mmCIF file of N, CA, C and O in Angstrom:
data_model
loop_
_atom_site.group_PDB
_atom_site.id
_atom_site.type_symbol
_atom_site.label_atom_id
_atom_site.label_comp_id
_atom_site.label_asym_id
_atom_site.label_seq_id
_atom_site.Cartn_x
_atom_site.Cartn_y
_atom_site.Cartn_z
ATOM 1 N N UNK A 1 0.839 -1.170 0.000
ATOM 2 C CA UNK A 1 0.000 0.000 0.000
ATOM 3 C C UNK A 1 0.887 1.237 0.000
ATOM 4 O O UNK A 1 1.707 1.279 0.917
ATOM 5 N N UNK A 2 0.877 2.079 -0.713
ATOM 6 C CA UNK A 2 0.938 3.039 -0.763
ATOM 7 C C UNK A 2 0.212 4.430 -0.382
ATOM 8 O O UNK A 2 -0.875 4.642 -0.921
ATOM 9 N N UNK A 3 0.715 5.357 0.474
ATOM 10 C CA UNK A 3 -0.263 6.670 1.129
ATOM 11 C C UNK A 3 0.088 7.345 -0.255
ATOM 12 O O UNK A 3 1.140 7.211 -0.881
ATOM 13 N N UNK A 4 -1.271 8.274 -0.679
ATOM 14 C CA UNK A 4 -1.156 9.039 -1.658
ATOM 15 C C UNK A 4 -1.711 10.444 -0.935
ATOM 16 O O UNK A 4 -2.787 10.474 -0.337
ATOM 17 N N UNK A 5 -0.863 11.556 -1.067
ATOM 18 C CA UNK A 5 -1.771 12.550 -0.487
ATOM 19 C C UNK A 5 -2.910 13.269 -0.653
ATOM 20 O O UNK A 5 -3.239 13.271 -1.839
ATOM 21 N N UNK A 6 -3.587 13.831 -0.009
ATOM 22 C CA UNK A 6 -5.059 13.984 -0.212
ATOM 23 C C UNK A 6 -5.650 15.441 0.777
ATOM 24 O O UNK A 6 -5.891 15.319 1.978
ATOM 25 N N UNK A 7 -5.811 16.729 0.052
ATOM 26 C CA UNK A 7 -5.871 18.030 1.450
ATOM 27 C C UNK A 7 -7.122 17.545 2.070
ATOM 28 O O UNK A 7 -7.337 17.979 3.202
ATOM 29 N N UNK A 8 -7.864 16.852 1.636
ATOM 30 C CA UNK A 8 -9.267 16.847 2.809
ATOM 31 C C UNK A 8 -8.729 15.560 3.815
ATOM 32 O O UNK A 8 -9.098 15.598 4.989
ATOM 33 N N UNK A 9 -8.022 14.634 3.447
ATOM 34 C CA UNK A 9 -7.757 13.803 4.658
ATOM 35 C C UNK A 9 -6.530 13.498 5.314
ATOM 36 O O UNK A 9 -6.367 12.787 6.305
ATOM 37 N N UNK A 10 -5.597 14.186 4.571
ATOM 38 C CA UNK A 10 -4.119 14.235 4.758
ATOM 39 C C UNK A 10 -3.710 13.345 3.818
ATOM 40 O O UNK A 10 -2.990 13.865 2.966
ATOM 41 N N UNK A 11 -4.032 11.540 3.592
ATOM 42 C CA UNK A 11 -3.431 10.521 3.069
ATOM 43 C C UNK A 11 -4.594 9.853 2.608
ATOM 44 O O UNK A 11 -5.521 9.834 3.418
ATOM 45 N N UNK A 12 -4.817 9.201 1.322
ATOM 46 C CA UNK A 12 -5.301 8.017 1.114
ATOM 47 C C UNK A 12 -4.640 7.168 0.730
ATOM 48 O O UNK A 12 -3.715 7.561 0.019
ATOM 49 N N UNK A 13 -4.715 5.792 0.935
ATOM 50 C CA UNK A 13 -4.510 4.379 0.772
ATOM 51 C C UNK A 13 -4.785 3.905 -0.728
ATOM 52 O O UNK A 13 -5.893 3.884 -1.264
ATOM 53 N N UNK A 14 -3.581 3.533 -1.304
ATOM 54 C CA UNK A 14 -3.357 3.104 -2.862
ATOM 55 C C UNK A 14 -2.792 1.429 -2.186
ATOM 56 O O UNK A 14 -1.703 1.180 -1.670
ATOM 57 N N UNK A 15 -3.923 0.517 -2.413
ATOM 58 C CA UNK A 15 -3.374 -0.751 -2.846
ATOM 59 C C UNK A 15 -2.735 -0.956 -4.391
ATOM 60 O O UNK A 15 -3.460 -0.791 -5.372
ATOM 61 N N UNK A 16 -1.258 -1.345 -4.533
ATOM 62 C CA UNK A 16 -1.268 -1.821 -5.711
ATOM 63 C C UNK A 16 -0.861 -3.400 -5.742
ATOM 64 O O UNK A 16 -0.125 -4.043 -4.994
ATOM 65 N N UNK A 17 -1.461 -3.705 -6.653
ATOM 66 C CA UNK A 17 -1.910 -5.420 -6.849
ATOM 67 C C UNK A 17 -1.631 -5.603 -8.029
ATOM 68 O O UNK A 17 -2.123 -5.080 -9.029
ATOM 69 N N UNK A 18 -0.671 -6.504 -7.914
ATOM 70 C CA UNK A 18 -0.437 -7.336 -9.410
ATOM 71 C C UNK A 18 -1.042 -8.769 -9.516
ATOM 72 O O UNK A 18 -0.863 -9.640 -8.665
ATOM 73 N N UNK A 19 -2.053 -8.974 -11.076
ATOM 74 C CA UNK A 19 -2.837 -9.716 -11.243
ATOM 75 C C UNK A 19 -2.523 -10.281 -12.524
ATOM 76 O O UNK A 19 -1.700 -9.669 -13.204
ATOM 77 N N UNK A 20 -3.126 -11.542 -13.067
ATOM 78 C CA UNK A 20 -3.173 -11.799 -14.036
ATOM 79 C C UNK A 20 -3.826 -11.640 -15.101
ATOM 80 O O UNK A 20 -3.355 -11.402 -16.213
ATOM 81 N N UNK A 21 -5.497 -11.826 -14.663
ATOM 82 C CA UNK A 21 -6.742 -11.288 -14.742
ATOM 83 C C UNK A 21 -7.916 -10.996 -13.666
ATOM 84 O O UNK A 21 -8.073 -11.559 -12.583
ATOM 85 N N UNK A 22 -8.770 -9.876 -14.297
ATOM 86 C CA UNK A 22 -9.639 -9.074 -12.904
ATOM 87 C C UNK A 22 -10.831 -8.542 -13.821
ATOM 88 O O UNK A 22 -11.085 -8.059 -14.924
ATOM 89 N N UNK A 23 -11.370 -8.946 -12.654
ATOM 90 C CA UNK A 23 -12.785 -8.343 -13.314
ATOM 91 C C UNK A 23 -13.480 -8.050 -12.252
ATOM 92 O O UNK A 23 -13.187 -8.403 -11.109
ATOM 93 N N UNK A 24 -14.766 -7.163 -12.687
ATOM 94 C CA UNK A 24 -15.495 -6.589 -11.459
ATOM 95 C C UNK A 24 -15.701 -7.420 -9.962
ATOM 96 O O UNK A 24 -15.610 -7.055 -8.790
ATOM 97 N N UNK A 25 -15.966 -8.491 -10.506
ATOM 98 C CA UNK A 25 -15.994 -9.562 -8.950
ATOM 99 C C UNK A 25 -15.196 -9.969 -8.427
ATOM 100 O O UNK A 25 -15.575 -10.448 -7.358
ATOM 101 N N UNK A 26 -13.756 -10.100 -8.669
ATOM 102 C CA UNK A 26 -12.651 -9.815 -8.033
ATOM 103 C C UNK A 26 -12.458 -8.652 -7.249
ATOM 104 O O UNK A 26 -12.206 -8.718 -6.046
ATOM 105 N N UNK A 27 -12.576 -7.480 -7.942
ATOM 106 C CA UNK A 27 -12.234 -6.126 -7.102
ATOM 107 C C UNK A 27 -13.004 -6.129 -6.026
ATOM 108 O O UNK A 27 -12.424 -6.141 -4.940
ATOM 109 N N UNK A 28 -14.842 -6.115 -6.057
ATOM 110 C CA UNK A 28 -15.491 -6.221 -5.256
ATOM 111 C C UNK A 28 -15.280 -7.547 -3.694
ATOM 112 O O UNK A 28 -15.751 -7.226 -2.602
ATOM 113 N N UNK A 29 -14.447 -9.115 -3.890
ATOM 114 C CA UNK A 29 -14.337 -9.564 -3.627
ATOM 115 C C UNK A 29 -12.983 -9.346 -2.772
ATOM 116 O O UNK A 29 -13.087 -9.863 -1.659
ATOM 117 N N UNK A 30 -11.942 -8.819 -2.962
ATOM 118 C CA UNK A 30 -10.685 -8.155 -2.447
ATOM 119 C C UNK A 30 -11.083 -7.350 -1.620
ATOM 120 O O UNK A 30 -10.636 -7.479 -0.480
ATOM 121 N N UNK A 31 -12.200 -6.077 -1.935
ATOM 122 C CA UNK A 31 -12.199 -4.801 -1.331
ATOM 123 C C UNK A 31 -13.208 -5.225 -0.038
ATOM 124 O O UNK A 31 -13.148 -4.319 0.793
ATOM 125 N N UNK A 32 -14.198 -6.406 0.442
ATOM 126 C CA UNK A 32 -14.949 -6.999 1.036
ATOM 127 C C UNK A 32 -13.650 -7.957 1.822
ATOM 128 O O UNK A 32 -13.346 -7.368 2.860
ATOM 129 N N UNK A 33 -12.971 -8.988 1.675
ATOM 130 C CA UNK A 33 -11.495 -8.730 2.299
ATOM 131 C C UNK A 33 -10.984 -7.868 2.761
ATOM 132 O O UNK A 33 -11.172 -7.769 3.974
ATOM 133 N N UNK A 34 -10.326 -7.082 2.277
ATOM 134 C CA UNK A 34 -9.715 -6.057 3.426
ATOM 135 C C UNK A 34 -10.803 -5.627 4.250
ATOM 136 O O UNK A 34 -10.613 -5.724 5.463
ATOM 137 N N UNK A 35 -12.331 -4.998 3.707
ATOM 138 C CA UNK A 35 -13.174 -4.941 5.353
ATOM 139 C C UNK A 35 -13.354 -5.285 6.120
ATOM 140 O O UNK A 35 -13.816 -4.739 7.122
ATOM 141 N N UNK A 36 -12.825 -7.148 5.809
ATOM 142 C CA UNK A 36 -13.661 -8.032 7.353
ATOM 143 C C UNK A 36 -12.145 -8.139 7.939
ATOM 144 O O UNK A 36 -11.956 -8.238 9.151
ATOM 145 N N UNK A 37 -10.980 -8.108 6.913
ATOM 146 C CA UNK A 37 -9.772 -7.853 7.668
ATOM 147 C C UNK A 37 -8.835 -6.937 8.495
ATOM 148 O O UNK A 37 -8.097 -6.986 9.479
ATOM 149 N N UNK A 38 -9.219 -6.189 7.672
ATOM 150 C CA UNK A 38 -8.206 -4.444 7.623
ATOM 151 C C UNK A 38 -8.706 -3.955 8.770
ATOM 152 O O UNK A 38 -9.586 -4.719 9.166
ATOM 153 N N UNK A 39 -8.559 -3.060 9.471
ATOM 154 C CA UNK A 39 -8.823 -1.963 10.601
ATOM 155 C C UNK A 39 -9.218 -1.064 9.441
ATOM 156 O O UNK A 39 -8.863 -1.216 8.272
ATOM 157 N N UNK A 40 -10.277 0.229 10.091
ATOM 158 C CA UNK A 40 -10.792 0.699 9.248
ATOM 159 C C UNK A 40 -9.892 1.723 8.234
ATOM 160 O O UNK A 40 -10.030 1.922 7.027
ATOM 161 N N UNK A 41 -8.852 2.333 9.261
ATOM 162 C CA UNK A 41 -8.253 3.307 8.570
ATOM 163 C C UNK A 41 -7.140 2.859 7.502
ATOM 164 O O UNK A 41 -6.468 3.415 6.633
ATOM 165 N N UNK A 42 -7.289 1.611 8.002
ATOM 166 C CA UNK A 42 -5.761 0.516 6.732
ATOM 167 C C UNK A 42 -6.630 0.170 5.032
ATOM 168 O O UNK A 42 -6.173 -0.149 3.934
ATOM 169 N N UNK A 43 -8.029 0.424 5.524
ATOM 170 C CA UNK A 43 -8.915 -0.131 3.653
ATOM 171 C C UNK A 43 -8.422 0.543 3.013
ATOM 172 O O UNK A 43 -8.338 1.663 3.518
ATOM 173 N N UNK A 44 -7.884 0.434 1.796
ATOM 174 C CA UNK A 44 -7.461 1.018 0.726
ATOM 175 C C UNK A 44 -8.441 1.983 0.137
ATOM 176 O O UNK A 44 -9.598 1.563 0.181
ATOM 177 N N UNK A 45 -8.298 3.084 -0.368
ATOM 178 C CA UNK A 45 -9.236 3.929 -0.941
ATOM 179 C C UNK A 45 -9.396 3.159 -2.348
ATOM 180 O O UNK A 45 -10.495 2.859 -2.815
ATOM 181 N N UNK A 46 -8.440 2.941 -2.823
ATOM 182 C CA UNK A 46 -8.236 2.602 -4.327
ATOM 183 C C UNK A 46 -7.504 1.562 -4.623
ATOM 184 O O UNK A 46 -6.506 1.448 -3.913
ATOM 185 N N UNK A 47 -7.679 0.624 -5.568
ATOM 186 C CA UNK A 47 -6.781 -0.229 -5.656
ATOM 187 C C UNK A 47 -6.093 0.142 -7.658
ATOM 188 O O UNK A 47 -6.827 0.362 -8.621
ATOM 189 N N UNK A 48 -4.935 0.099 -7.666
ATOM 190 C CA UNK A 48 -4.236 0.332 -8.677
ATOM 191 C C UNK A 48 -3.298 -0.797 -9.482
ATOM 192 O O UNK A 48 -2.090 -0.602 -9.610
ATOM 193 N N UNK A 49 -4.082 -2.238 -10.124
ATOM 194 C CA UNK A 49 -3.659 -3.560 -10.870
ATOM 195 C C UNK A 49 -2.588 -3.202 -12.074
ATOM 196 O O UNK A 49 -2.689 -2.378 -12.983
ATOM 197 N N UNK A 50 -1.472 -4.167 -11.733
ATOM 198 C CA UNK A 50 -0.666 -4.288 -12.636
ATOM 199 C C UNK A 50 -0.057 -4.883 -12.985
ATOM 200 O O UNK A 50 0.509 -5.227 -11.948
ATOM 201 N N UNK A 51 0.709 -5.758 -14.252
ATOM 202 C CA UNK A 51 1.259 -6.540 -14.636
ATOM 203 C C UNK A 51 2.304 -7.038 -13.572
ATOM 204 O O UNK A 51 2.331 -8.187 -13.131
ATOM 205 N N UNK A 52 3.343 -5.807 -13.141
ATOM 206 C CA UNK A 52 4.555 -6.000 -12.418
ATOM 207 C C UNK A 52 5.073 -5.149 -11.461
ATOM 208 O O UNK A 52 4.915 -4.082 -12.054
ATOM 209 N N UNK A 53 5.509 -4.899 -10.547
ATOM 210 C CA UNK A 53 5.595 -3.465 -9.573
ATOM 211 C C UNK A 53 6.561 -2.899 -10.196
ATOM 212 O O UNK A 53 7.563 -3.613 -10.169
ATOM 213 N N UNK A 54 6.737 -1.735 -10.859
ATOM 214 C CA UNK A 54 8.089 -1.024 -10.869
ATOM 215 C C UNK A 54 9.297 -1.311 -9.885
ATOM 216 O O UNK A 54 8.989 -1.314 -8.693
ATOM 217 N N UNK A 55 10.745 -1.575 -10.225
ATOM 218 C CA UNK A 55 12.013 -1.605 -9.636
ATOM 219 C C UNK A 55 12.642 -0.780 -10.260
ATOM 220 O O UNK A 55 12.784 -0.319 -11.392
ATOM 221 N N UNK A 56 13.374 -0.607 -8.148
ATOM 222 C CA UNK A 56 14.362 0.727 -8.397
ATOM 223 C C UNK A 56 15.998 -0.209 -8.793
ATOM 224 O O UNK A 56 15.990 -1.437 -8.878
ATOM 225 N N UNK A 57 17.220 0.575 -8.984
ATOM 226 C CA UNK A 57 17.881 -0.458 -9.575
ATOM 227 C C UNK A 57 18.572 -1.088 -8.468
ATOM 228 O O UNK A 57 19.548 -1.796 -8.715
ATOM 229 N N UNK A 58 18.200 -0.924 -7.345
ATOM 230 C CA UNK A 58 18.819 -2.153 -6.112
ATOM 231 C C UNK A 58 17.809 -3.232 -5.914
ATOM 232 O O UNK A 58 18.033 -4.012 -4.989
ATOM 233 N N UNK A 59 16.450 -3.453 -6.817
ATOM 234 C CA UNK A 59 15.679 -4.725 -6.891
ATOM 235 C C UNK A 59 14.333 -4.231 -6.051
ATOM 236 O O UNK A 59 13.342 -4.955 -6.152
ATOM 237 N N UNK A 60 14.244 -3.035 -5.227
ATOM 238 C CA UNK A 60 13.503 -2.702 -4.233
ATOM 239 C C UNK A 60 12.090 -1.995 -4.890
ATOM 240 O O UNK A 60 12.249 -1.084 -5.703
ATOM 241 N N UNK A 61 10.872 -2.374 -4.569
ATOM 242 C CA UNK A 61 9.833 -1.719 -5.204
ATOM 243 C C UNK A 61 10.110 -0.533 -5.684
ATOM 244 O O UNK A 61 11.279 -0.183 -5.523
ATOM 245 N N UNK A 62 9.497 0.110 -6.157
ATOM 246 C CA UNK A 62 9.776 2.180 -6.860
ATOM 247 C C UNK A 62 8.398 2.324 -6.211
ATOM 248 O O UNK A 62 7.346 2.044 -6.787
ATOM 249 N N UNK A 63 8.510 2.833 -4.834
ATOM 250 C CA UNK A 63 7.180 3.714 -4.748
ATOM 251 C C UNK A 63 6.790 4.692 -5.439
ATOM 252 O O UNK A 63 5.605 4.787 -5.757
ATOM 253 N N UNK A 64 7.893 5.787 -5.877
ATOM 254 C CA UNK A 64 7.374 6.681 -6.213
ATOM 255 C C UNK A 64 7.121 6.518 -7.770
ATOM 256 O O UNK A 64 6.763 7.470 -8.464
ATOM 257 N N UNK A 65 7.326 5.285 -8.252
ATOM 258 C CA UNK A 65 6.808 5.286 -9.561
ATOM 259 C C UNK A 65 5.175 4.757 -9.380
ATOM 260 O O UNK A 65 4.240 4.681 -10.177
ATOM 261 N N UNK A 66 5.302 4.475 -8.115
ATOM 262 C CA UNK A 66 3.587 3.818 -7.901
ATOM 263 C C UNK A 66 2.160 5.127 -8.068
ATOM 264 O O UNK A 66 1.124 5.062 -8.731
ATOM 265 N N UNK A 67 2.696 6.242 -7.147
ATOM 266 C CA UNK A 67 2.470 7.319 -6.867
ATOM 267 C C UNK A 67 2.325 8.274 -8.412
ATOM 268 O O UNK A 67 1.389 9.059 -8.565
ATOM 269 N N UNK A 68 3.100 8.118 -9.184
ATOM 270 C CA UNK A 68 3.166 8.782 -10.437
ATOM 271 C C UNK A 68 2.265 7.953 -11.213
ATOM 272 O O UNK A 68 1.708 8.460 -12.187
ATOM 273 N N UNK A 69 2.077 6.894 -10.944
ATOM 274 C CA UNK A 69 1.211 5.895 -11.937
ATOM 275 C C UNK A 69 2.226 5.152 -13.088
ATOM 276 O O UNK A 69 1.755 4.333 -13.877
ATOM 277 N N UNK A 70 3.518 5.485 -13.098
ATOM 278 C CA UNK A 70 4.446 4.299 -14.031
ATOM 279 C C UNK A 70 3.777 3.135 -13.642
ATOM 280 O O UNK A 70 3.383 2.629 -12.592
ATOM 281 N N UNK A 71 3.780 2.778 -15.308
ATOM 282 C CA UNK A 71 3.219 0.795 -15.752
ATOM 283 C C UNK A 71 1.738 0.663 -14.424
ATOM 284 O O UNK A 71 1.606 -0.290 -13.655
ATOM 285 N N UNK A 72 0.814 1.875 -14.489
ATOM 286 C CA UNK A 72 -0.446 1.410 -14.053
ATOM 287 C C UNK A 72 -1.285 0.874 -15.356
ATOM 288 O O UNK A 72 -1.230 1.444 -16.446
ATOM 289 N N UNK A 73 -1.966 -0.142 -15.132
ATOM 290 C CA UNK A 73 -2.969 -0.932 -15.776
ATOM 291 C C UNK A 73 -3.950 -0.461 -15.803
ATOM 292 O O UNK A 73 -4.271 -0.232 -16.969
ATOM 293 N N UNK A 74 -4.736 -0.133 -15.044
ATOM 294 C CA UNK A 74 -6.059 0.166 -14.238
ATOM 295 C C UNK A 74 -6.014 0.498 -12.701
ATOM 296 O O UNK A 74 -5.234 -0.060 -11.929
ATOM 297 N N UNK A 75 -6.949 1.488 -12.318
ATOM 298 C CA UNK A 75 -7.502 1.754 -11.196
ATOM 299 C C UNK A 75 -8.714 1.870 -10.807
ATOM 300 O O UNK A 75 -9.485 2.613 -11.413
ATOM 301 N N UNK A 76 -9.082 1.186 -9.772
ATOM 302 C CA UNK A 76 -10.470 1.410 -9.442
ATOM 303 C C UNK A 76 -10.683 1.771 -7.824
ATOM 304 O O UNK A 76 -10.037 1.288 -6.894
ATOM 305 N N UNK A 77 -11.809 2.792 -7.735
ATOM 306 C CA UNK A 77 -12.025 2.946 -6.879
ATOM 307 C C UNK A 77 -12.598 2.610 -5.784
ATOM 308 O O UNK A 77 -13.782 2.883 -5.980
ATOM 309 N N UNK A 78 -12.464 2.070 -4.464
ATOM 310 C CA UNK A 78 -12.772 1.097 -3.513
ATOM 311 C C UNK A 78 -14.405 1.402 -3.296
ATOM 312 O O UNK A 78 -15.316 0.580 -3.399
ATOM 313 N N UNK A 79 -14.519 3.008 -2.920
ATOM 314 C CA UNK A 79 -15.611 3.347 -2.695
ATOM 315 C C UNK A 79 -16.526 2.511 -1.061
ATOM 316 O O UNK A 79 -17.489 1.789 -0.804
ATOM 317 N N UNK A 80 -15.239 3.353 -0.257
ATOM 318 C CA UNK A 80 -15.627 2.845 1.105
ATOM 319 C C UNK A 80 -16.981 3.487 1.413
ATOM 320 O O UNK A 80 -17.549 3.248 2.479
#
């Protein structure tokens, strides 16, 4: 997860998820997961699917390519 900033709440919550294939009943099925799991303030606002996570060149995720949207697929919105 990634915090994305936000002036009305300070931070929202960017899940990014790499998938193979997704379709509406997946997302809905994930985002119903994290509710019965997550604490409330950990649900993702959004979830952002993608082939592969961006790497920085020591092998380590690229957040901030997450944040910019490099190699996003799709996003959808959780709609807590």
């Amino acid at each position: 997860m990634v915090p994305v900033p936000d002036e009305a709440v300070t931070n929202r919550l960017l899940a990014c998820v790499v998938v193979r294939e997704c379709d509406a009943a997946d997302v809905a099925r994930l985002m119903r997961t994290c509710r019965e799991r997550l604490p409330y303030c950990m649900v993702p606002h959004h979830f952002a699917f993608h082939d592969t996570l961006p790497r920085t060149s020591t092998g380590k995720v690229d957040r901030r390519a997450l944040l910019t949207g490099a190699g996003r697929d799709s996003q959808t919105s959780a709609g807590r």
